[in-house]
Every structure is written in C-alpha cells, then in structure tokens.
mmCIF file of C-alpha atoms and ligand atoms in Angstrom:
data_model
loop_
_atom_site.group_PDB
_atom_site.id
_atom_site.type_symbol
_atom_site.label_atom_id
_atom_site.label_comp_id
_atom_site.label_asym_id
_atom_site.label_seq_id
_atom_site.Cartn_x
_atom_site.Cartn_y
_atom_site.Cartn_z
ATOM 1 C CA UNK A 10 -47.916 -8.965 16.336
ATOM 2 C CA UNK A 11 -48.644 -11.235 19.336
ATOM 3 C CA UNK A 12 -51.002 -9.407 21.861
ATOM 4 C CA UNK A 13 -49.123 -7.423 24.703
ATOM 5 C CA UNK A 14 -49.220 -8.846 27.854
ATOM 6 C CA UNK A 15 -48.783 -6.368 30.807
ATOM 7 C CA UNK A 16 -46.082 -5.933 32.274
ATOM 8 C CA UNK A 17 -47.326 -6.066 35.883
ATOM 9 C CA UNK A 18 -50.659 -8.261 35.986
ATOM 10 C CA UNK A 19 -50.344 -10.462 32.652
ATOM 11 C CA UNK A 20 -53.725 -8.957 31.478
ATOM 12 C CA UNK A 21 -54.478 -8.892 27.526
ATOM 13 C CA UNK A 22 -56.714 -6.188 27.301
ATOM 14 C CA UNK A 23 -55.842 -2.872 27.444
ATOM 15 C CA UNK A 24 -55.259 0.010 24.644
ATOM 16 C CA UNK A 25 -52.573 1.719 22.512
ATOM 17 C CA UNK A 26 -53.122 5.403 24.450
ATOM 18 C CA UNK A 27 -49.827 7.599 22.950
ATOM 19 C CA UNK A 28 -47.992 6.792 19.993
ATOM 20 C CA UNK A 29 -44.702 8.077 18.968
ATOM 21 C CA UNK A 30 -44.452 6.395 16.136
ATOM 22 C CA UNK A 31 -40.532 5.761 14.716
ATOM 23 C CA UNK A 32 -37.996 7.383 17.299
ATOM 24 C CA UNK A 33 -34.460 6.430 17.822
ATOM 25 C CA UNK A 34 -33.583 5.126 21.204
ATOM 26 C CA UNK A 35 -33.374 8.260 23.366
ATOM 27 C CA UNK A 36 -29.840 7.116 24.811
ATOM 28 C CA UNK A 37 -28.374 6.287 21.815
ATOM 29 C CA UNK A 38 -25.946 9.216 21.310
ATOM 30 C CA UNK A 39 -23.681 8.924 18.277
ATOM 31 C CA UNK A 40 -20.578 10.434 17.658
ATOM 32 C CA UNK A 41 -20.937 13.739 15.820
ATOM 33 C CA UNK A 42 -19.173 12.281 12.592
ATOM 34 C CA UNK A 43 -21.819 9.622 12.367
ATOM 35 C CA UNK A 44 -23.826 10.643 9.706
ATOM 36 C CA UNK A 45 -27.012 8.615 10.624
ATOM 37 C CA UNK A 46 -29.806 7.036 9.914
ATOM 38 C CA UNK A 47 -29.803 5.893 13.368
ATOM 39 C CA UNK A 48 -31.960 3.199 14.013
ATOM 40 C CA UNK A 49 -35.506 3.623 15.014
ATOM 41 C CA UNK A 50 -38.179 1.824 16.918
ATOM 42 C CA UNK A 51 -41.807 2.305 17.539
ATOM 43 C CA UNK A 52 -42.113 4.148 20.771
ATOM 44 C CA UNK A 53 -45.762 3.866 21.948
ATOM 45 C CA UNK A 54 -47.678 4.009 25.326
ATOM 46 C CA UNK A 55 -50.081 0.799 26.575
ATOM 47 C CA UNK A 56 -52.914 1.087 29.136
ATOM 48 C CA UNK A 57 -53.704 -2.287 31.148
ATOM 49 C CA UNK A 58 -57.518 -2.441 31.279
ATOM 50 C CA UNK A 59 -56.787 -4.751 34.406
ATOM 51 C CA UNK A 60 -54.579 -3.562 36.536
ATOM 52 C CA UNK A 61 -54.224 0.417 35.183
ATOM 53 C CA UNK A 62 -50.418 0.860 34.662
ATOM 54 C CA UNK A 63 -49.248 2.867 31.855
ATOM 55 C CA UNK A 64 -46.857 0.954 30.362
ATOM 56 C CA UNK A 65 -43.998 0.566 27.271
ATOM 57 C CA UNK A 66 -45.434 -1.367 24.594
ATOM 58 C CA UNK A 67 -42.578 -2.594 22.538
ATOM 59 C CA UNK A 68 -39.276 -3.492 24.058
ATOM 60 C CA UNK A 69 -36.146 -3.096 21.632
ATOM 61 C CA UNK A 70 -33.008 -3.408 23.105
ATOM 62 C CA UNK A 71 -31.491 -0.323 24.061
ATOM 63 C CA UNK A 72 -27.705 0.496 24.112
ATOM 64 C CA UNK A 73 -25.975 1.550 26.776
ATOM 65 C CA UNK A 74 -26.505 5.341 27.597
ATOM 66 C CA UNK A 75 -23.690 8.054 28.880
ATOM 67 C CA UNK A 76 -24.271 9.061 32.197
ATOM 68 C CA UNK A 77 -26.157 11.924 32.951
ATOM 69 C CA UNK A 78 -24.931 14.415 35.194
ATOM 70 C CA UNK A 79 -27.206 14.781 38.665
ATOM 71 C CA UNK A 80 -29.316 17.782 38.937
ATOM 72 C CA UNK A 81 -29.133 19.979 41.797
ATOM 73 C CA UNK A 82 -32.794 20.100 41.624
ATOM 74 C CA UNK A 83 -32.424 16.088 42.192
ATOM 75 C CA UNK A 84 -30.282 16.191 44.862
ATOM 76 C CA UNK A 85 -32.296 18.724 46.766
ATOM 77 C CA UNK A 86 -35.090 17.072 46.520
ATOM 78 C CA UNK A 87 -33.781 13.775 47.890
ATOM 79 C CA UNK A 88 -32.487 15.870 50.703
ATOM 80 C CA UNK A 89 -36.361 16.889 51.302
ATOM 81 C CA UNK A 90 -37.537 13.608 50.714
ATOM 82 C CA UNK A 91 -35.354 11.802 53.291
ATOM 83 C CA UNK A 92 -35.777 14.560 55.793
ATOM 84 C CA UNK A 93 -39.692 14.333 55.308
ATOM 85 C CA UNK A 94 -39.958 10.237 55.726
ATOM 86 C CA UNK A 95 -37.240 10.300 58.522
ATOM 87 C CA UNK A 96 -39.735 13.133 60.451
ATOM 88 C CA UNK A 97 -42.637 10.366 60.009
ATOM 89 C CA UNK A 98 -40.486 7.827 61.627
ATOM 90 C CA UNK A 99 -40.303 5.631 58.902
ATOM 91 C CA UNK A 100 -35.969 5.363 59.145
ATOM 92 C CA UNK A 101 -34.877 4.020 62.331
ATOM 93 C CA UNK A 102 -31.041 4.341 63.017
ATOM 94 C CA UNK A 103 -29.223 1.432 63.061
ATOM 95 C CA UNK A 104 -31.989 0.164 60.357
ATOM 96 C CA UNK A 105 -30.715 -1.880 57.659
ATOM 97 C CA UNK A 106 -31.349 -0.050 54.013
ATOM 98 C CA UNK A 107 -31.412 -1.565 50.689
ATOM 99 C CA UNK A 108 -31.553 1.066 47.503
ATOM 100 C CA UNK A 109 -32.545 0.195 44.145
ATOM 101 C CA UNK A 110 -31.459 3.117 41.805
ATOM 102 C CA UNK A 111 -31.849 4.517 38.605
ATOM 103 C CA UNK A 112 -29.216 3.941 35.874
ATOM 104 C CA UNK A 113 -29.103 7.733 35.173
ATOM 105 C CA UNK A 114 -27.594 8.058 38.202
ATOM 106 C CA UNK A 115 -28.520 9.636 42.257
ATOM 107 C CA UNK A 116 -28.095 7.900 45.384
ATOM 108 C CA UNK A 117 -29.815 8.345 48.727
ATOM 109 C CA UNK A 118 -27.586 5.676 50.783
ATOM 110 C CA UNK A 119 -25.283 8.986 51.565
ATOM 111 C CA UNK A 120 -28.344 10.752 53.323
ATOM 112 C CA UNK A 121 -29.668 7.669 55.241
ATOM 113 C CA UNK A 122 -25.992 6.939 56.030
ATOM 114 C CA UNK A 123 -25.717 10.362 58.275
ATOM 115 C CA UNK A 124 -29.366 9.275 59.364
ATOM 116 C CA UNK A 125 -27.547 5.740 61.003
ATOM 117 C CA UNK A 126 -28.949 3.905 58.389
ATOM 118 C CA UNK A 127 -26.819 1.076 57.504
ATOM 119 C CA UNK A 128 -26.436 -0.670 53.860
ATOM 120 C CA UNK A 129 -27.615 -4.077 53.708
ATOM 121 C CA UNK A 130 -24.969 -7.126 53.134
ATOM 122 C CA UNK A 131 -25.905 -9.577 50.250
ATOM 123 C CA UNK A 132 -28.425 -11.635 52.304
ATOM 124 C CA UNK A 133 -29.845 -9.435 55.326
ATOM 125 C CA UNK A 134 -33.213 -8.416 55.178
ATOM 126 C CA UNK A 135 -33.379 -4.608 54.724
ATOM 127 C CA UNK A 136 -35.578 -2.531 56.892
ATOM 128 C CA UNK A 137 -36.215 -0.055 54.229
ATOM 129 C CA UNK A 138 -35.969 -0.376 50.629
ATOM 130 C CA UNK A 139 -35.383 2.801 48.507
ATOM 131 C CA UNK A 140 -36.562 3.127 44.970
ATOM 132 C CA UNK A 141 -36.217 6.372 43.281
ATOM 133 C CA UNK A 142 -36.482 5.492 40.190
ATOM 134 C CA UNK A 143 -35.319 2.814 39.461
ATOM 135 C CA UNK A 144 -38.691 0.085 39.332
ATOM 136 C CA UNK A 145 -39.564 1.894 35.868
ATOM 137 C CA UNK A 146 -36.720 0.429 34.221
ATOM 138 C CA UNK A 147 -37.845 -3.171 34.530
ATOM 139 C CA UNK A 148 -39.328 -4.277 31.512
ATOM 140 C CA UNK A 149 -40.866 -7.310 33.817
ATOM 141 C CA UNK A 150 -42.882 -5.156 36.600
ATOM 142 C CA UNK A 151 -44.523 -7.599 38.250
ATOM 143 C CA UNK A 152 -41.079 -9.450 39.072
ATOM 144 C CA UNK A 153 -39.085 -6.522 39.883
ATOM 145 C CA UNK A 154 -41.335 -5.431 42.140
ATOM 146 C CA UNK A 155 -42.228 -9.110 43.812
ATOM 147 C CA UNK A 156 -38.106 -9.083 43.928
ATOM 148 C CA UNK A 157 -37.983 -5.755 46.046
ATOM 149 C CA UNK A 158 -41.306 -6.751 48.205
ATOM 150 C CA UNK A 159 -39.869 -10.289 48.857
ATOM 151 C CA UNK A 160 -36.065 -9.479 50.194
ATOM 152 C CA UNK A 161 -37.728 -6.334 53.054
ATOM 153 C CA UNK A 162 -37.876 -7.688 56.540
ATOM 154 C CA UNK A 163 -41.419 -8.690 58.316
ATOM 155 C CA UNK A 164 -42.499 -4.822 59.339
ATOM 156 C CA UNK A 165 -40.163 -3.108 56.635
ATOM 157 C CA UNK A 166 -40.779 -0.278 54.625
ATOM 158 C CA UNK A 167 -40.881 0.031 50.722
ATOM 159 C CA UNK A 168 -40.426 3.773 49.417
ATOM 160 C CA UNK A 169 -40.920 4.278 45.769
ATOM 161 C CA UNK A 170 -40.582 7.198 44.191
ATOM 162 C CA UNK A 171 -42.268 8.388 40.320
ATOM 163 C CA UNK A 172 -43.090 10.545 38.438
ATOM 164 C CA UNK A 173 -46.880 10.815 38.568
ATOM 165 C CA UNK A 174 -48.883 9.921 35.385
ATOM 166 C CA UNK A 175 -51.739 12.408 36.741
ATOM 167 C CA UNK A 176 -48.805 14.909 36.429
ATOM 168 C CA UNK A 177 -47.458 13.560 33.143
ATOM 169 C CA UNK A 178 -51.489 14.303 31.835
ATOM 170 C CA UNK A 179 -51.929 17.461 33.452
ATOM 171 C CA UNK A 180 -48.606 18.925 32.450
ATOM 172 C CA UNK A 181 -49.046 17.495 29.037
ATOM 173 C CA UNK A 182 -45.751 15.831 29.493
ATOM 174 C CA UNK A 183 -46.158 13.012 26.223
ATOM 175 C CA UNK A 184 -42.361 13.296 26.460
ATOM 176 C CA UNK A 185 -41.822 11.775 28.967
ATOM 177 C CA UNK A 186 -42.676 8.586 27.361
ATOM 178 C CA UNK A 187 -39.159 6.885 26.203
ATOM 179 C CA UNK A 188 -37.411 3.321 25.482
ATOM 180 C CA UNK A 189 -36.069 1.800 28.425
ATOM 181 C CA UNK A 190 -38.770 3.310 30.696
ATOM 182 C CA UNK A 191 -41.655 0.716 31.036
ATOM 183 C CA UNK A 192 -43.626 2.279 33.341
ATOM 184 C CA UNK A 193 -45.536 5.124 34.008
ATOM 185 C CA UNK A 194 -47.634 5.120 37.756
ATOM 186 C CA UNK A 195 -50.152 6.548 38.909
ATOM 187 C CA UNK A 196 -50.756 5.933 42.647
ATOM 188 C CA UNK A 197 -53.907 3.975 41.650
ATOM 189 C CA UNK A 198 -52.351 1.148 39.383
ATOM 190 C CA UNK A 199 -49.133 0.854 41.519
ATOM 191 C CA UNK A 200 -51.757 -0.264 44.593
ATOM 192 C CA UNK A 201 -52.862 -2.908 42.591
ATOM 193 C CA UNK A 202 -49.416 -3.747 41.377
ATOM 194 C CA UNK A 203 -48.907 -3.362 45.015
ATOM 195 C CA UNK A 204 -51.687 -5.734 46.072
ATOM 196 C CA UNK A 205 -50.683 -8.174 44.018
ATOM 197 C CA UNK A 206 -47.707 -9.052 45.991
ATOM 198 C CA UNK A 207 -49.779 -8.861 49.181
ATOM 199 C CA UNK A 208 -48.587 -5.244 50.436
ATOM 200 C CA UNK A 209 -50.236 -1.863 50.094
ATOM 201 C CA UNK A 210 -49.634 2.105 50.583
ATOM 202 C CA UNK A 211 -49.567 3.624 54.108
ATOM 203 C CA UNK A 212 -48.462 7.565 53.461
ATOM 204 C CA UNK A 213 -47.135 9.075 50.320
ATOM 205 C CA UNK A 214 -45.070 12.499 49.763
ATOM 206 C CA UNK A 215 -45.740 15.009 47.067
ATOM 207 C CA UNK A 216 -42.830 17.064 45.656
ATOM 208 C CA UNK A 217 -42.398 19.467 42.373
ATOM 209 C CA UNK A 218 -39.205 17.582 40.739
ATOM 210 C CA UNK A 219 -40.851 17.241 37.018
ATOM 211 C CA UNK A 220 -43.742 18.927 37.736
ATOM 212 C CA UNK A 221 -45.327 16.390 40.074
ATOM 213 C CA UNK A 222 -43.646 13.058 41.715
ATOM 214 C CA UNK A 223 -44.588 11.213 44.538
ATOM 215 C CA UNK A 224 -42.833 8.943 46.598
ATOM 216 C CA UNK A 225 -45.094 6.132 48.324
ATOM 217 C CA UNK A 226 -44.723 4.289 51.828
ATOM 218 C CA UNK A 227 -46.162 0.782 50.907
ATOM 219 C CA UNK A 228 -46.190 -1.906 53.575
ATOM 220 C CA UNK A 229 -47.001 -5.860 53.814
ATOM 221 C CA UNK A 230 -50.209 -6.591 54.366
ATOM 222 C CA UNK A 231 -51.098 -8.407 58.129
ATOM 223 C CA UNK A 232 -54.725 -9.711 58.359
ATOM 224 C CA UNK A 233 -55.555 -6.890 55.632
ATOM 225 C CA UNK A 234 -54.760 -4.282 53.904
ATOM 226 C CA UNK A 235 -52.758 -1.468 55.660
ATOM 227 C CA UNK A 236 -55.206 1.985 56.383
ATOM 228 C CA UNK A 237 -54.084 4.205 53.265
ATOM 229 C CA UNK A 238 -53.813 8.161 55.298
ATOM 230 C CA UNK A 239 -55.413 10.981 54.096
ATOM 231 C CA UNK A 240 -52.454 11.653 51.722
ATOM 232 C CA UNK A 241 -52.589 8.494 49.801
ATOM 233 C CA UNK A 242 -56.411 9.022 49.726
ATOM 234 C CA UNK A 243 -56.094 12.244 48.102
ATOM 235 C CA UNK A 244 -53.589 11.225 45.789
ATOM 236 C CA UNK A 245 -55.995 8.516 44.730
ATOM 237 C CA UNK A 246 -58.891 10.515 44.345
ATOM 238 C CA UNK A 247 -56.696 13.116 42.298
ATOM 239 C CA UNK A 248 -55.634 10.207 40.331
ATOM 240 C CA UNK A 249 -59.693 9.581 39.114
ATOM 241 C CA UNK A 250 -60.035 13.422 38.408
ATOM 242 C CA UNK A 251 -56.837 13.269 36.139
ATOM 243 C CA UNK A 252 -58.633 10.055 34.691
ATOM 244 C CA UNK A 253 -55.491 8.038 34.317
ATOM 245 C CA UNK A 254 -57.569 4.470 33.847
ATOM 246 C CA UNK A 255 -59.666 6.234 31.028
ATOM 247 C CA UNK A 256 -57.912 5.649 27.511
ATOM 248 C CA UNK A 257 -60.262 9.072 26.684
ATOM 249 C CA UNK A 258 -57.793 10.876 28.465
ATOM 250 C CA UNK A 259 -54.523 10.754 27.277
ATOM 251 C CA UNK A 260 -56.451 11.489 23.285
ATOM 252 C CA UNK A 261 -55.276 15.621 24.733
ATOM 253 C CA UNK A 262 -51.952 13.845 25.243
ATOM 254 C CA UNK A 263 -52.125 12.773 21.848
ATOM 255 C CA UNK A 264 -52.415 15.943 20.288
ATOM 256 C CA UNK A 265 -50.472 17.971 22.159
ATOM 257 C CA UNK A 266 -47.414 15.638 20.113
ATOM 258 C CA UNK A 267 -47.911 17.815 17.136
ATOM 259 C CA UNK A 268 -49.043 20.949 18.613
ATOM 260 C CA UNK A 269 -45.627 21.212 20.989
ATOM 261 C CA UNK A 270 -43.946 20.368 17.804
ATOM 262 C CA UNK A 271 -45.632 22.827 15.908
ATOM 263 C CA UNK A 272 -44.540 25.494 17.773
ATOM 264 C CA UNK A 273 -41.014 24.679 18.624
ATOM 265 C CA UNK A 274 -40.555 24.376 15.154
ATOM 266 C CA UNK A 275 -42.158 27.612 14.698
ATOM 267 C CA UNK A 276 -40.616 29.437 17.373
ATOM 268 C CA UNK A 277 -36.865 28.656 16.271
ATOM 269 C CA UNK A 278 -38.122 29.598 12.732
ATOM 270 C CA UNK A 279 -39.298 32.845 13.454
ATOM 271 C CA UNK A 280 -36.055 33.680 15.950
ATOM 272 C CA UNK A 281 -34.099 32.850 12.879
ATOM 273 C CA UNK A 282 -35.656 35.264 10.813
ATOM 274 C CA UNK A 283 -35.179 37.693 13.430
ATOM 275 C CA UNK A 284 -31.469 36.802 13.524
ATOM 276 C CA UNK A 285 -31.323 35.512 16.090
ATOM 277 C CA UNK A 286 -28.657 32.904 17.404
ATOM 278 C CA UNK A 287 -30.470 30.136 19.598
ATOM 279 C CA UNK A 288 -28.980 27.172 21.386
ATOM 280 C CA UNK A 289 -30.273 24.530 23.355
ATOM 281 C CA UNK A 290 -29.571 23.311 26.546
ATOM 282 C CA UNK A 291 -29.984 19.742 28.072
ATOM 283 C CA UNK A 292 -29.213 16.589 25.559
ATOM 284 C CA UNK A 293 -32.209 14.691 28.042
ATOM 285 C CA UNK A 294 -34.561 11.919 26.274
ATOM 286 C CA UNK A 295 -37.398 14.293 26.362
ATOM 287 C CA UNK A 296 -35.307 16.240 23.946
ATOM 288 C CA UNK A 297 -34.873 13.709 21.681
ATOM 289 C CA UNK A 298 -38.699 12.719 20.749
ATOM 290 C CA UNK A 299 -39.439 16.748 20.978
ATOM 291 C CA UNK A 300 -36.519 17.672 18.340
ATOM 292 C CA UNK A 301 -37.706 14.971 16.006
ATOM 293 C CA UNK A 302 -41.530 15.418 16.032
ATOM 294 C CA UNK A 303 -40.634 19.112 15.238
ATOM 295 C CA UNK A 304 -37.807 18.154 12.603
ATOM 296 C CA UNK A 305 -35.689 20.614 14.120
ATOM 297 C CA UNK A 306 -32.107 20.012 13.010
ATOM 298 C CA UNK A 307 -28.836 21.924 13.276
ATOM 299 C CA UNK A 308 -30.140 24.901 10.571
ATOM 300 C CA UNK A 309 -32.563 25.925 13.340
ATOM 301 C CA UNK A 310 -30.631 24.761 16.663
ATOM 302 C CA UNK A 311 -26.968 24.686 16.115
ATOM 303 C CA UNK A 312 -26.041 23.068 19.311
ATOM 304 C CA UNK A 313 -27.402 21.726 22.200
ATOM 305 C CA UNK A 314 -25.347 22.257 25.258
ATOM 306 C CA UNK A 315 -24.788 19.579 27.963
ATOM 307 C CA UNK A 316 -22.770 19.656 31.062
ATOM 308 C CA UNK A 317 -21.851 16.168 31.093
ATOM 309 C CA UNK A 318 -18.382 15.243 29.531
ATOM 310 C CA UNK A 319 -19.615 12.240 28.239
ATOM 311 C CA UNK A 320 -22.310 13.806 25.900
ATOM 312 C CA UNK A 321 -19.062 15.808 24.619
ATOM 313 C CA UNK A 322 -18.627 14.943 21.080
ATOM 314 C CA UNK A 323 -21.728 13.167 20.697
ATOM 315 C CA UNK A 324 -24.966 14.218 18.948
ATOM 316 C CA UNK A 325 -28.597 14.121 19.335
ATOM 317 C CA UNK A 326 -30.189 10.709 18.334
ATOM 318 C CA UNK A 327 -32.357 11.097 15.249
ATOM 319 C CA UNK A 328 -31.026 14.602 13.977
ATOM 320 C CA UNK A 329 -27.479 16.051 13.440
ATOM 321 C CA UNK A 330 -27.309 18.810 15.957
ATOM 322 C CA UNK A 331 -24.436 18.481 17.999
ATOM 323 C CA UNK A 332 -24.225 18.203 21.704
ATOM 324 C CA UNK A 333 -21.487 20.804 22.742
ATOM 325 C CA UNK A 334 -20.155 21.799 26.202
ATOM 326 C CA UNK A 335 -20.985 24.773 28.495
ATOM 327 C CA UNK A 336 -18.116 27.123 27.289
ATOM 328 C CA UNK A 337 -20.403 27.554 24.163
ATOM 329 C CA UNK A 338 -22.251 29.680 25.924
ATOM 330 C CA UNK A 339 -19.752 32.347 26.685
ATOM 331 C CA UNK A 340 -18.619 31.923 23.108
ATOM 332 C CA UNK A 341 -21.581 31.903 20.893
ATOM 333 C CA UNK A 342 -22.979 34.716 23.265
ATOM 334 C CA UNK A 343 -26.396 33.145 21.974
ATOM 335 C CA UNK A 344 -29.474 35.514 22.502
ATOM 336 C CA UNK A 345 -31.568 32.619 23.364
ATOM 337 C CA UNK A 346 -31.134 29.427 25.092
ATOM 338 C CA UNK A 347 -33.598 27.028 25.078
ATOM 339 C CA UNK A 348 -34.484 24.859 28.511
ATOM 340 C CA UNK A 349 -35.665 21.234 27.367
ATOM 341 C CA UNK A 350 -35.101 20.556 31.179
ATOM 342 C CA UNK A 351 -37.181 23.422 32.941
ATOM 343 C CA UNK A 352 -36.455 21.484 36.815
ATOM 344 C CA UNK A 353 -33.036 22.978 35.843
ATOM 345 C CA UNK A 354 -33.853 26.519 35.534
ATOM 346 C CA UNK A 355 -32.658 27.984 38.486
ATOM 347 C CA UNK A 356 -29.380 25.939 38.281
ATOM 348 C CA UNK A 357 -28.417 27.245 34.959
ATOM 349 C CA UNK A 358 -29.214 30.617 35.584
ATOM 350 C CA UNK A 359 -27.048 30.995 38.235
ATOM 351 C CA UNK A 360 -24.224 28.878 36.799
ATOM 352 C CA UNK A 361 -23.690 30.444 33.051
ATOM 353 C CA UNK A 362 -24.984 34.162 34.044
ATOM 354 C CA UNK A 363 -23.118 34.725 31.437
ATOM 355 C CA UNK A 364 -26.311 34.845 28.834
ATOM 356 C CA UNK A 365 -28.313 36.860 30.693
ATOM 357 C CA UNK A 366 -25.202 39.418 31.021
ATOM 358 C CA UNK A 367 -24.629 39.388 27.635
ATOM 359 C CA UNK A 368 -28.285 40.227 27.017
ATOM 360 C CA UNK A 369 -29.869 36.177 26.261
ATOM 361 C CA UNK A 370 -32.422 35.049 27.792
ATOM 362 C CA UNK A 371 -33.940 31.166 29.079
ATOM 363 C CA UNK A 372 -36.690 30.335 27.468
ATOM 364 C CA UNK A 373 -38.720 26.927 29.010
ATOM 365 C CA UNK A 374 -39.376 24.849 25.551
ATOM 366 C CA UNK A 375 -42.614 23.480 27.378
ATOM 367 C CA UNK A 376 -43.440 27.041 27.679
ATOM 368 C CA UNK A 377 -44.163 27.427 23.791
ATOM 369 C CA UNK A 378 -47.097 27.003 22.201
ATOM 370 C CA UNK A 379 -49.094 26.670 25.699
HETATM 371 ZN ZN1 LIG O 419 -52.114 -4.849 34.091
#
C-alpha cells in the first residue's frame, strides 16, 4: 500500500489508531430482498503525527445514501447555536452568508434569514460562512477548507461546527468512525489546519448534540494570529487532557470495539431467552459498524425502525435485519426498543408513547455494557 498522506497537511507520518476492519459502507442500504454479501471495505482511523487530525484512512467510493430525516435535537440546537453567535455579534444584518452543509441534511440559512442575513450570489464575498458539518465530508481537507477560507470577505467570519474527538474519546464513541467521513477534529488539529491557510480561532461554543460538539469562530489572520478567548483556550487545554495527539489514547477506543459488541450481543441474547420481543430504532451509520461487530442479525433484532420513508423497504448494510417504519411499534407492541441514536431520546419518547403505554421501555444501546 502506498503510505497515507494526510488529508490536511500532506504529512507521512502518523499511525493506524482504530481499526474496523471489513465493514460495508454505512449508507449503503439494500433493498430487503437483496440477499447480500454486500460489499465491504476496510474502515480504519489515521492520526497525522504533523498536524494532529484524526482522519479516514482508506477512501472507497461510497454510494449515494437515502436521506436522513432531521432530528429535533438538530434543529434545536442550531436554533441555540445561531442565537448564541448572533448575541456575540458575530451576524450582522444585512451580512452576506454563505453555508456549506452536510449531505445528511439541516440548514441554518432559514435562522440567519429571520436574523437579516442574506444568502450570497455565486461570486460575492460572504460575511459569514456556515459549516455544520459539512468540512468532514471532504476527503481533500486541506482544499476544502483553503476553498471556504479563500471565498469569506477581508474581516469575515468562518463558523465550523464538529463533533469533538475529545468527546468521541471520552464517550467512547469508536462508532462514530464511518466511510465518507474523513475527519474527526479536535479543536487543537483544526488550528493548525486553520493556520495553515493563514486564519485562526477567536471564540468557540460548546453544546451536548452527540455528547459533545463545538462550533468554532476562526478568523484571518492580520499582522498575527487572532487572541484565542478563554473558551477556545479551555477547549484546547481539554483537548491535551483527552490526549487526542497521543496514538496511546485511542488503544481504550480500541477495545471498547469488542467490549460494546460483547454486550449488545449479550444483552439481546439474554432478552430473548426471557421472551422478550426487542426492536431497534434508528437505521444511523453508527448502527451499522455496532450491529456487525456484535453479529447481531434479524434472530436477535427483528427490525430496526426508522422514520424516514426512504429507509422503508431497505435493510441494514452488512446483516439482514430489516429497516421497518414507525407503525411497527404500535404493532409489534415490542417490550424493548433499543436507541442506537440516544440525542433522540426525548423525541421518541414523546412521539411513539405508545411503548411505554403498552409497558416497553427505551433502552440507550451505548448504555450497555458501560
Ligand atoms: Zn496532518
């Protein structure tokens, strides 16, 4: 294999930190029928010696994914966010906004809109560029970003949002790693990414959306870099507690593969002894690595329900458990359902009270075997 260069600085050294081994491509949803083997790829996490970013190592292509529907956990926190950089000043009205989004879906133009923000036309220079998102789905980092940094107006602001690696270590979140997700940031590797392209952070937000996500204020850099607040600082210095330059650290990530595994694997076992009817709920990538390290198919989990009519028909990549829609849970009256989303906890609580009226209960699949 030729040596990985990364994706942001072009440095050669680094090391293989998480390894998935063979999984299919998390978006790759066949049709129920299809009776597999679905194709599989290494899926494996690379730390940049250099620069720090956690990064995709291999790069297969990956087919085009249904839709997800939008969280309300998602949408309420964009509502925070906005409100929270608009109250530091950062979105003047009239200012000219450019957003670069994720493909799973979730806009903030809407919110900056009733803030007098205004899009940006092909060629104007925007005076804020949003990116919730959408930066980890470049499988060229360096460019992507130089691409965002380069179109924002002299005295513009760059907000980018992600999910924090510290978080993804803490939490012991090794599913979060997927295809078509190249990068994982902490606050420390993005500055240098940010550097790089002669900007750096000014203020930073913390919210709870996956356990931990940030969303960073960067700005161009005028006779040096910009003063980092006390915000940034302490989301640096929590970065070097987490230890997310040291390869050492993610070994816990590592083996937390099997031992989530382990006990998924044993917890559905043991509710089927008791006979007990479980279903799952959320047909999200995380899913998809977590169902196949535990070799969970549709003997142990029957179904896994998804609200989103194009997952309808479909079924998990790399197993044959069906995705089925929300009606299943009124019908299968199941006495457990199990979360592989747990941001969507309160949501689905209050929208199928159905299972807990009929005597099921949620159960949070990061829950087990911690
Ligand atoms: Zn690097």
């Amino acid at each position: 294999m030729d040596k990985h260069a990364c994706r942001a600085c072009r440095g050669s050294a680094g090391h293989l930190v998480l390894d998935l081994r063979e999984q299919p491509a998390c978006d790759y949803f066949p049709r129920a029928d299809d009776p597999g083997p679905d194709p599989l790829y290494p899926l494996q996490m690379w730390l940049c010696s250099s620069c720090g970013l956690a990064q995709l190592l291999t790069d297969p292509t990956v087919p085009e994914e249904p839709r997800g529907t939008e969280s309300a956990a998602l949408v309420a926190q964009a509502a925070d966010a906005v409100e929270r950089v608009a109250a530091a000043g950062l979105l003047p009205a009239g200012g000219v906004v450019a957003e670069y989004g994720s493909p799973h879906g979730g806009s903030w133009l809407g919110l900056l809109a009733a803030r007098g923000l205004v899009p940006a036309d092909h060629d104007e220079k925007p005076d804020v560029i949003i990116d919730c998102f959408g930066l980890m789905h470049a499988a060229d980092q360096h460019g992507a970003l130089a691409g965002r940094t380069a179109r924002l107006a002299p005295g513009g602001v760059l907000l980018l949002q992600y999910h924090a690696l510290s978080t993804i270590i803490r939490c012991g979140q090794w599913n979060a790693l997927r295809h078509g997700h190249y990068a994982y940031y902490s606050t420390t590797a993005l500055t240098s990414m940010l550097a790089a392209v002669g900007f750096s952070p000014c203020t930073a937000w913390q919210f709870d959306l996956y356990g931990g996500t940030v969303l960073l204020a960067a700005r161009r850099d005028l006779g040096g870099p910009n003063t980092p607040d006390d915000v940034v600082r302490s989301l640096l210095a929590d970065d070097a507690r987490a230890g997310v330059r040291d390869p050492g650290t993610f070994a816990r990530l590592q083996r937390e593969v099997q031992a989530h595994a382990t006990a998924l694997h044993g917890w559905l076992a043991a509710e089927q002894s008791a006979g007990a009817t479980v279903l799952g709920y959320g047909a999200a990538s995380r899913a998809v690595a977590l169902l196949r390290q535990a070799q969970v198919d549709r003997r142990l989990l029957p179904a896994v329900i998804d609200a989103s009519p194009a997952k309808q028909g479909l079924r998990m990549p790399g197993t044959d458990i069906p995705v089925a829609a929300p009606a299943e849970l009124a019908a299968r009256r199941p006495d457990a359902v199990l979360l592989f989303v747990p941001d969507l906890l309160a949501e689905v609580r209050a929208a199928f009270p159905e299972v807990e009226t009929t005597g099921g209960r949620w159960v949070d699949v990061e829950s087990l075997g911690s």
